[in-house]
Coordinates of C-alpha atoms (C1' of nucleotides) in Angstrom, one line a residue:
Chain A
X162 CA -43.4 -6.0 -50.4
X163 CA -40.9 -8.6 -51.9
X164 CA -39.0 -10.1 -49.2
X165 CA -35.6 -9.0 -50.3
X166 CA -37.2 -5.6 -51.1
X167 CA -37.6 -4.9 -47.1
X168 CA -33.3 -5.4 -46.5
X169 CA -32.5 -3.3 -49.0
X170 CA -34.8 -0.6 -47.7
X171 CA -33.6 -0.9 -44.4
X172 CA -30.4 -0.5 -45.2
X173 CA -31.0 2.5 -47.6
X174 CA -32.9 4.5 -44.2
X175 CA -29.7 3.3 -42.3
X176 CA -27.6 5.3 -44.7
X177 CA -30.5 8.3 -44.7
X178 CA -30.1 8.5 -41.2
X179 CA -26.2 8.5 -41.2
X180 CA -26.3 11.2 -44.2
X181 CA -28.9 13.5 -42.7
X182 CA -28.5 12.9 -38.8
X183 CA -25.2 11.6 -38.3
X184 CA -23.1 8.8 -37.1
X185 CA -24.3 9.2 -33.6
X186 CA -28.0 9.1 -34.4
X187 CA -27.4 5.5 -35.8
X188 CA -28.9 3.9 -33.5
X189 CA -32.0 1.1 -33.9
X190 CA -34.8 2.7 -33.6
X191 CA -34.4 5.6 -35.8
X192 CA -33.1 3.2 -38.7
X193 CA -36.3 1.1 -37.7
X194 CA -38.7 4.3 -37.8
X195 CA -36.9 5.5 -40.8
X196 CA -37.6 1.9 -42.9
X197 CA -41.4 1.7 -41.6
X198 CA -40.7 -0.8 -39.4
X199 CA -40.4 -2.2 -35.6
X200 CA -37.4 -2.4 -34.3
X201 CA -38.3 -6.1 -33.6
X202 CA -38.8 -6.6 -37.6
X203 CA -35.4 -5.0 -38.2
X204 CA -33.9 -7.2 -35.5
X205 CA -34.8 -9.7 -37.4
X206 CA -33.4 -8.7 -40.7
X207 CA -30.4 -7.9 -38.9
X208 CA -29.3 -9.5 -35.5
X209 CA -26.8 -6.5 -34.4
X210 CA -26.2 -3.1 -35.1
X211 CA -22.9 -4.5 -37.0
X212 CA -24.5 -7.0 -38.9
X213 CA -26.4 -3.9 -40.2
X214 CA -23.4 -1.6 -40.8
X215 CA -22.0 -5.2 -42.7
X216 CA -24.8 -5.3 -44.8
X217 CA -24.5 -1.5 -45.5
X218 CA -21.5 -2.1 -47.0
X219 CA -21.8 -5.1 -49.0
X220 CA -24.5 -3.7 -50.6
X221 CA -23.2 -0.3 -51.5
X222 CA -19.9 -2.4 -52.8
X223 CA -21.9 -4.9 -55.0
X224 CA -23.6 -1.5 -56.7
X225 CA -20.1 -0.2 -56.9
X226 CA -18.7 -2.8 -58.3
X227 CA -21.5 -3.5 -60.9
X228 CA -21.7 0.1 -61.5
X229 CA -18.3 0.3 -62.7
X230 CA -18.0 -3.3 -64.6
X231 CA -21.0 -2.5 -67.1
X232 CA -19.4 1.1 -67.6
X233 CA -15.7 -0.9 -68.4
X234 CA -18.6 -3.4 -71.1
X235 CA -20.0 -0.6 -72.5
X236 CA -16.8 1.1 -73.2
X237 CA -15.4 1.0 -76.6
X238 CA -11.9 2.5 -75.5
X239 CA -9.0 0.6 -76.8
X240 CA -7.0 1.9 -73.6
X241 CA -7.8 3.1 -70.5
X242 CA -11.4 1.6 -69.8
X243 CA -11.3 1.2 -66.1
X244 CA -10.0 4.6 -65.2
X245 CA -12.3 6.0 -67.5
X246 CA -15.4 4.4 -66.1
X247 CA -13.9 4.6 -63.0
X248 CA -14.1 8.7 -63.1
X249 CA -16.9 8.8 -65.1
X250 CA -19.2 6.6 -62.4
X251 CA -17.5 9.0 -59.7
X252 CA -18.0 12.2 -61.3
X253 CA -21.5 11.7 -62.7
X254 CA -23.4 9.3 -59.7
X255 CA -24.5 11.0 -56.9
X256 CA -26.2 8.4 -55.6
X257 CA -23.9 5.9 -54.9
X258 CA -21.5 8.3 -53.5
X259 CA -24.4 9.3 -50.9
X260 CA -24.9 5.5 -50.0
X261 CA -20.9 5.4 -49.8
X262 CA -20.4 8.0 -47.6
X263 CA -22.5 7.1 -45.1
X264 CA -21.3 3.3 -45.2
X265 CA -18.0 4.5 -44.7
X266 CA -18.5 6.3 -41.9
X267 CA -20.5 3.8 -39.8
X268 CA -18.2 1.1 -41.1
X269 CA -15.2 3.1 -39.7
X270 CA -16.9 3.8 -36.8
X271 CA -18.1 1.1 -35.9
X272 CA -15.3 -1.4 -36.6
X273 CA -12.6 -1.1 -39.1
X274 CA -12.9 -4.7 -40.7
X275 CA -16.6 -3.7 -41.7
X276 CA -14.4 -2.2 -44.7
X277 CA -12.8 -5.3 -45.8
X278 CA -15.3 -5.7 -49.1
X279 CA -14.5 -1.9 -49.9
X280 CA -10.5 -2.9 -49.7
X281 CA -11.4 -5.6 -52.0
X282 CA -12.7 -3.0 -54.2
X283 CA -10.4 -0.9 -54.5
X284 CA -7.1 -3.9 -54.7
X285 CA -9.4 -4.9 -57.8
X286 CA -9.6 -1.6 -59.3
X287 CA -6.0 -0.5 -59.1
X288 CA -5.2 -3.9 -59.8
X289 CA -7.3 -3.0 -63.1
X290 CA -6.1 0.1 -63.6
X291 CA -2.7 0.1 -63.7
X292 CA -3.2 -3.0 -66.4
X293 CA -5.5 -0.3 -68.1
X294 CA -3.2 0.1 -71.4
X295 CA -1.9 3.6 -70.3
X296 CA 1.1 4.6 -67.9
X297 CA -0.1 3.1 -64.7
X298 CA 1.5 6.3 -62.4
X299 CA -0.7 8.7 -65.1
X300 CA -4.0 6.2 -64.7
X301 CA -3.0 6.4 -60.2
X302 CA -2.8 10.3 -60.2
X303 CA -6.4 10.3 -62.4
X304 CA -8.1 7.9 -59.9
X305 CA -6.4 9.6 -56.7
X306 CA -7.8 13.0 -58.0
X307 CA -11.2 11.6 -58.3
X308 CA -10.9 10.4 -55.1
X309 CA -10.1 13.6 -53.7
X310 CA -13.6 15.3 -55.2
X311 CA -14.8 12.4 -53.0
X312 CA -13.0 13.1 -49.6
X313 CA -14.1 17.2 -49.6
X314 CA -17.4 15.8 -50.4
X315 CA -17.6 13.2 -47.8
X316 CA -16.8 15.9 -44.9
X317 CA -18.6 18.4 -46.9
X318 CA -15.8 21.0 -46.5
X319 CA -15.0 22.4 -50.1
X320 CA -16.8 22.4 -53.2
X321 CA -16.0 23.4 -56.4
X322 CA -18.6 25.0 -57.9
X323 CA -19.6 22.3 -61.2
X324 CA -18.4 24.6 -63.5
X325 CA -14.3 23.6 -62.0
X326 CA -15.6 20.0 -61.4
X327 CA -16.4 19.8 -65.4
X328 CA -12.9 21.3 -66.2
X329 CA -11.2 18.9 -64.3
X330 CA -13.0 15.8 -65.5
X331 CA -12.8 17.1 -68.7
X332 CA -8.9 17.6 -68.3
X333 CA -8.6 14.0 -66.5
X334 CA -10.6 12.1 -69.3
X335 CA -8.5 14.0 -71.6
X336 CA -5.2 13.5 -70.6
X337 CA -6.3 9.7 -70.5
X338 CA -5.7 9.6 -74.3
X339 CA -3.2 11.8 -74.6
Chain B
X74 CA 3.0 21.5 -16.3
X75 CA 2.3 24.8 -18.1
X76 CA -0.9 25.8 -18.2
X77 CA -1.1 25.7 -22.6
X78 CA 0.3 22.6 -22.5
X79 CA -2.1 20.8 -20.5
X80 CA -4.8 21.4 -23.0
X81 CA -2.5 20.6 -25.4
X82 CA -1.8 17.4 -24.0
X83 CA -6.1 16.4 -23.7
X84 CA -6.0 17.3 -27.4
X85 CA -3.5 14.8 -28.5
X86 CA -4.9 12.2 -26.4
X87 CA -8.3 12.6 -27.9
X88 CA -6.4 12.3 -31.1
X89 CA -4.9 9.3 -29.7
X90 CA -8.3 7.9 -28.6
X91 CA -10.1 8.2 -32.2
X92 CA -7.2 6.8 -34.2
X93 CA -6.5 3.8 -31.9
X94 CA -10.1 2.5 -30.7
X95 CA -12.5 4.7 -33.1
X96 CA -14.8 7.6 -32.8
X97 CA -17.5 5.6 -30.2
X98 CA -15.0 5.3 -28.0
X99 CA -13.8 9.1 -27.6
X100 CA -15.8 9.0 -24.0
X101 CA -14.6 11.5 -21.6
X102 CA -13.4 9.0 -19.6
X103 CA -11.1 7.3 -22.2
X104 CA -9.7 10.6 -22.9
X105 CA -8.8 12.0 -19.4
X106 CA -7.0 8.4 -18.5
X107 CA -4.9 8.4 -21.5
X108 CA -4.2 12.2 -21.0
X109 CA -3.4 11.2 -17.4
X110 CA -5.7 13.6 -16.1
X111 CA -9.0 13.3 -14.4
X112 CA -12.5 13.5 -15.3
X113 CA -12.9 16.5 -13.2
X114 CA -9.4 18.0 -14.5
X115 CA -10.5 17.2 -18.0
X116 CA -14.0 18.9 -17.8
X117 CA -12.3 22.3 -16.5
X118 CA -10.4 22.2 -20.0
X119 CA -13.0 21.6 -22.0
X120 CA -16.0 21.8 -20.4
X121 CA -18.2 19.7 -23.0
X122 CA -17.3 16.8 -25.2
X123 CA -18.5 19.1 -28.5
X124 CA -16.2 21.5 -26.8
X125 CA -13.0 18.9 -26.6
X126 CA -14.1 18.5 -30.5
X127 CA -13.8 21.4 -30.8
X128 CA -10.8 22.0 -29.7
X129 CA -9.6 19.6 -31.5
X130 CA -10.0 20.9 -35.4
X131 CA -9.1 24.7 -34.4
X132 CA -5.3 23.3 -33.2
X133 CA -4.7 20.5 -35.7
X134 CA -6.6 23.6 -38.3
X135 CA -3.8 25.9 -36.9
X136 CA -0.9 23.7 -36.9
X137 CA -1.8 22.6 -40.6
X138 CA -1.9 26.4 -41.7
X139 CA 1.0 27.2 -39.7
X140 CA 2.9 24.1 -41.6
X141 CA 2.1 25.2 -45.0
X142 CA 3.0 28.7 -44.8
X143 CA 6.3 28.0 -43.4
X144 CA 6.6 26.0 -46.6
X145 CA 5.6 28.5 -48.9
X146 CA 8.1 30.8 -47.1
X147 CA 10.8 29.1 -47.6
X148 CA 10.1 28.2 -51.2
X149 CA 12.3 29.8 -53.6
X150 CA 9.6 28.8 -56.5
X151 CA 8.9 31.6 -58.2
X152 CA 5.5 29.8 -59.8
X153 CA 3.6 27.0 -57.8
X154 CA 5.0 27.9 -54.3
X155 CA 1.5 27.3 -52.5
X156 CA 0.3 23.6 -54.4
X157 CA 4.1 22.2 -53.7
X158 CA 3.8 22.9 -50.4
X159 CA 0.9 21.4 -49.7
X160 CA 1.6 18.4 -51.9
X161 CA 5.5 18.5 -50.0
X162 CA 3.5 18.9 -46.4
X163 CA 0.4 16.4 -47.1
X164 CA 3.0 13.5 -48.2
X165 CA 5.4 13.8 -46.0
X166 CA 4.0 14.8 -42.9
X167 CA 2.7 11.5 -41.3
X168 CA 1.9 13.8 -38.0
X169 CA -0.3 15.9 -38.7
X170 CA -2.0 14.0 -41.0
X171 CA -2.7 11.7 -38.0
X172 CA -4.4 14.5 -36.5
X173 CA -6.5 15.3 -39.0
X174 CA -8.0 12.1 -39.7
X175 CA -9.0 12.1 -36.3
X176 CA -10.2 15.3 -35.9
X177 CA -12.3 15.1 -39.3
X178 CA -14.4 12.2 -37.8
X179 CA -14.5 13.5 -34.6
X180 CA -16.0 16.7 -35.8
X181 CA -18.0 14.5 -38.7
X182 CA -19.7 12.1 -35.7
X183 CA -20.3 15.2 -33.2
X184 CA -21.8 18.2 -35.3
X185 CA -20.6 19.1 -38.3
X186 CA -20.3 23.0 -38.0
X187 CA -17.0 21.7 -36.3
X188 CA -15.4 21.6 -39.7
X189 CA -16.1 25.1 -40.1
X190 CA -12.1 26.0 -39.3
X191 CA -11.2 22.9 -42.0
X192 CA -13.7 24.7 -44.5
X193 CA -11.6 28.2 -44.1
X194 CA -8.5 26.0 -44.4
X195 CA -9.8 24.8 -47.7
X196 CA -11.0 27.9 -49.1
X197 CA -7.3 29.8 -48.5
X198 CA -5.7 27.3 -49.6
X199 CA -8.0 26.8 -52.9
X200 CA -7.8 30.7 -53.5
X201 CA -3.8 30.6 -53.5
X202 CA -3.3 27.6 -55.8
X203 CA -5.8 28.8 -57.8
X204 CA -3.6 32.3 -58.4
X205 CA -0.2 30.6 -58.2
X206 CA 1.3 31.2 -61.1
X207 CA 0.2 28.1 -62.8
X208 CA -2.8 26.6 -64.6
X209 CA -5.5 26.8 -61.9
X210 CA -6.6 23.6 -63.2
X211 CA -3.8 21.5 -63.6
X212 CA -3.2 23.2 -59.9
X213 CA -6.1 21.8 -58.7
X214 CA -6.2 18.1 -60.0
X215 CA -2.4 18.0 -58.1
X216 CA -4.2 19.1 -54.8
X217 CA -6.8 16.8 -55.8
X218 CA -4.8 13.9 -56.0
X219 CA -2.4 14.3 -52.5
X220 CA -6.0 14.6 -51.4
X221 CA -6.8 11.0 -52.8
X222 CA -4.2 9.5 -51.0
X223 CA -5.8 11.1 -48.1
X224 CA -8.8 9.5 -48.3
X225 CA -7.6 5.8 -48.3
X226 CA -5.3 6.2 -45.8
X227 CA -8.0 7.7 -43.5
X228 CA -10.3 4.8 -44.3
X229 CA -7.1 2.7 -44.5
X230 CA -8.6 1.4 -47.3
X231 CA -5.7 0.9 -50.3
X232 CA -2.2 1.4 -49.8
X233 CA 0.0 2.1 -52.2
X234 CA 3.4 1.4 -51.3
X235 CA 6.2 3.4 -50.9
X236 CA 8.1 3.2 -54.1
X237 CA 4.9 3.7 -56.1
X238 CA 3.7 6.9 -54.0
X239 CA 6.9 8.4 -54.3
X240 CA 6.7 7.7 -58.3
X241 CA 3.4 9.7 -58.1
X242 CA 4.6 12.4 -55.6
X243 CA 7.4 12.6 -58.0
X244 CA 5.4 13.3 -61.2
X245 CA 3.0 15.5 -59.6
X246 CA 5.6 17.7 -58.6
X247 CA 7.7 17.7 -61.9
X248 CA 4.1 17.9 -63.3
X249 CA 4.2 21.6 -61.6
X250 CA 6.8 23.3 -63.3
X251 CA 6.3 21.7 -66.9
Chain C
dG276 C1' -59.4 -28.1 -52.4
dA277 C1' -59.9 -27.1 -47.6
dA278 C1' -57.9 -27.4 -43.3
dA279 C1' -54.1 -27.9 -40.4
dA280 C1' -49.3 -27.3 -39.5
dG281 C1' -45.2 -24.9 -39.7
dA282 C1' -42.1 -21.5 -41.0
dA283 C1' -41.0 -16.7 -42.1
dA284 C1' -41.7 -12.0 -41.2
dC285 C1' -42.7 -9.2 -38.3
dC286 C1' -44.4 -6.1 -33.5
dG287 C1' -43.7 -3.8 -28.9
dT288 C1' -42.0 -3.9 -24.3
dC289 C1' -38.5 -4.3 -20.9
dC290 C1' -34.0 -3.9 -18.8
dA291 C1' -29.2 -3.6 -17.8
dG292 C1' -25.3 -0.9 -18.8
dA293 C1' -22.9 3.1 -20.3
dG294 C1' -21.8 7.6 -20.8
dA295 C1' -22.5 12.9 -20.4
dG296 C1' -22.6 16.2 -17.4
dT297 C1' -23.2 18.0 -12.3
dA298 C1' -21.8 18.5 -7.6
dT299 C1' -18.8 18.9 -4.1
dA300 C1' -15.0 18.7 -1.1
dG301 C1' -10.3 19.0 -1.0
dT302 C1' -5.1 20.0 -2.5
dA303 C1' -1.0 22.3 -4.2
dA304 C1' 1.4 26.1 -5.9
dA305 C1' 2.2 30.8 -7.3
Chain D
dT226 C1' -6.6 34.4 -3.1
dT227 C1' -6.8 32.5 -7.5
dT228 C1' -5.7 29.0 -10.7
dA229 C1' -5.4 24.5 -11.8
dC230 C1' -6.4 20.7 -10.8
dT231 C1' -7.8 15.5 -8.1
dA232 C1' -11.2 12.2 -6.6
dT233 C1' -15.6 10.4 -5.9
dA234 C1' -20.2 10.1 -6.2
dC235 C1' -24.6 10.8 -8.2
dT236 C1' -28.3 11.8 -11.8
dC237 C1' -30.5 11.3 -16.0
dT238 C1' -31.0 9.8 -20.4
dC239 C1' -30.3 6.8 -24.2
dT240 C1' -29.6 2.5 -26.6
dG241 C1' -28.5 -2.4 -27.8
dG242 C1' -30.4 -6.4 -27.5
dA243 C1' -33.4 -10.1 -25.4
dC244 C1' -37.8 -11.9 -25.3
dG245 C1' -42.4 -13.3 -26.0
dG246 C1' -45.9 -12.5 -28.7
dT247 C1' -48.7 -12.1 -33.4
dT248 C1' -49.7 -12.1 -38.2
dT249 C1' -48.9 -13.6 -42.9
dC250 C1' -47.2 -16.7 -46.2
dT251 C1' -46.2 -21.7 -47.7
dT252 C1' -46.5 -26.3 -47.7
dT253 C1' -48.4 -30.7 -46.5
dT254 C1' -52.1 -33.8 -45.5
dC255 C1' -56.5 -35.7 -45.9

DNA sequence: GAAAAGAAACCGTCCAGAGAGTATAGTAAA
DNA sequence: TTTACTATACTCTCTGGACGGTTTCTTTTC
């Protein structure tokens, strides 16, 4: 309805279609049928099949990246705030991690300086985190170890049941403080 | 020249391929010219691009197994023998590694059954750190966090540099026997 | 405040190019 | 004779993007 409404949900059925069909089955049309719209009307939104991959990832890196600053303002953690909200937006969002791994993937397949806002990302974060009040190698292995949740999730190729995945979070925000 | 190697060969150029131009250009054609080998010679091999793919993850799969056990044979260890090899192998084996990022996409983009051989990789290898002698946990967040590095080296997306992943490679393995 | 004008937000078709896979005829070596 | 190819040509399908509309909103003018 709202004009900035119809972007966003184009680019949410461009990451549907990457999630549920594959990279391949990117093209036009299906993110055009997907949305509800012509592929005229999403020409129009977005000129090129890279200026939609773009906008896929600015938009999954702006919710990042706001996800994870009002987690750091709403902590009340003398030490260790980003790498605590950074694990605990990881762990506990399975949404944005959907929307990631799909913008990932067509960014990196598409064309690798796509991911240029998600580099920015993460140089911020570890930028953050290792000025995070706690032993920065500690603060690296706790982010890299989320991370790696990420990566057998993003191929889909081993998951610990969510029984382990509480251990280890609990462990990780645990040893934060320690 | 032999007649294993040839496919051998057709693999690592497809390899090749992914890393250097990206997964939309793995086209049969790209793959036979920079194996040196024509369309018709390539189709023989392989006689299906999800086929190439294929081939693909089963012999980087293989080569990775074959890797690790060596490593856990030759480990005088007597607890943690199967996470220090893989953390041991997964730094410091830029080769395969190469591979595998390759492969993963390739299989991701094509049809993700592909990754079946990665998924028996991961289970092993799961079981036997999870009954290696140390806490299964603390096993696990190690494997976890060589996997993180993973991740943003296949996405080329943060680089730590040297000094500071040997600091973590360092701590994770002293971690192991603490 | 109604009508006209213009801009924004679309729709639907067409086409050139590319790539997967097929077909086929031939060659070299073991 | 079989295996392991080379080389070329051809079919068939899909897809990005161009293009020329049309409708809906917004603003201006009288």
């Amino acid at each position: 309805m709202a004009r900035a409404t119809r972007k966003v949900e184009i680019l949410h059925a461009a990451s549907k279609v990457v999630s549920e069909r594959g990279i391949f089955n990117l093209t036009l049309e299906a993110v055009a049928i997907e949305a509800g719209v012509s592929k005229g009307g999403l020409l129009y939104h977005f000129p090129s099949k890279e200026a939609l991959v773009k906008g896929m990832v600015e938009h999954l890196a702006a919710n990042y990246r706001d996800k994870i600053a009002t987690s750091v303002e709403d902590s009340t953690l003398e030490n260790g705030k980003w790498i605590s909200s950074y694990t605990d937006v990881t762990f506990n969002n399975p949404y944005p991690n959907k929307e990631m791994h799909a913008g990932l993937l067509a960014a990196k397949a598409v064309n690798s300086d796509l991911l240029d806002p998600i580099r920015d990302l993460y140089n911020e974060w570890q930028a953050a985190i290792e000025d995070d009040g706690i032993d920065p190698v500690k603060a690296t292995i706790i982010r890299l170890a989320t991370d790696g949740i990420w990566l057998s999730e993003l191929f889909d190729i081993h998951h610990l049941g969510e029984d382990k995945k509480k251990e280890i979070y609990l462990k990780l925000k645990n040893w934060i403080n320690e």
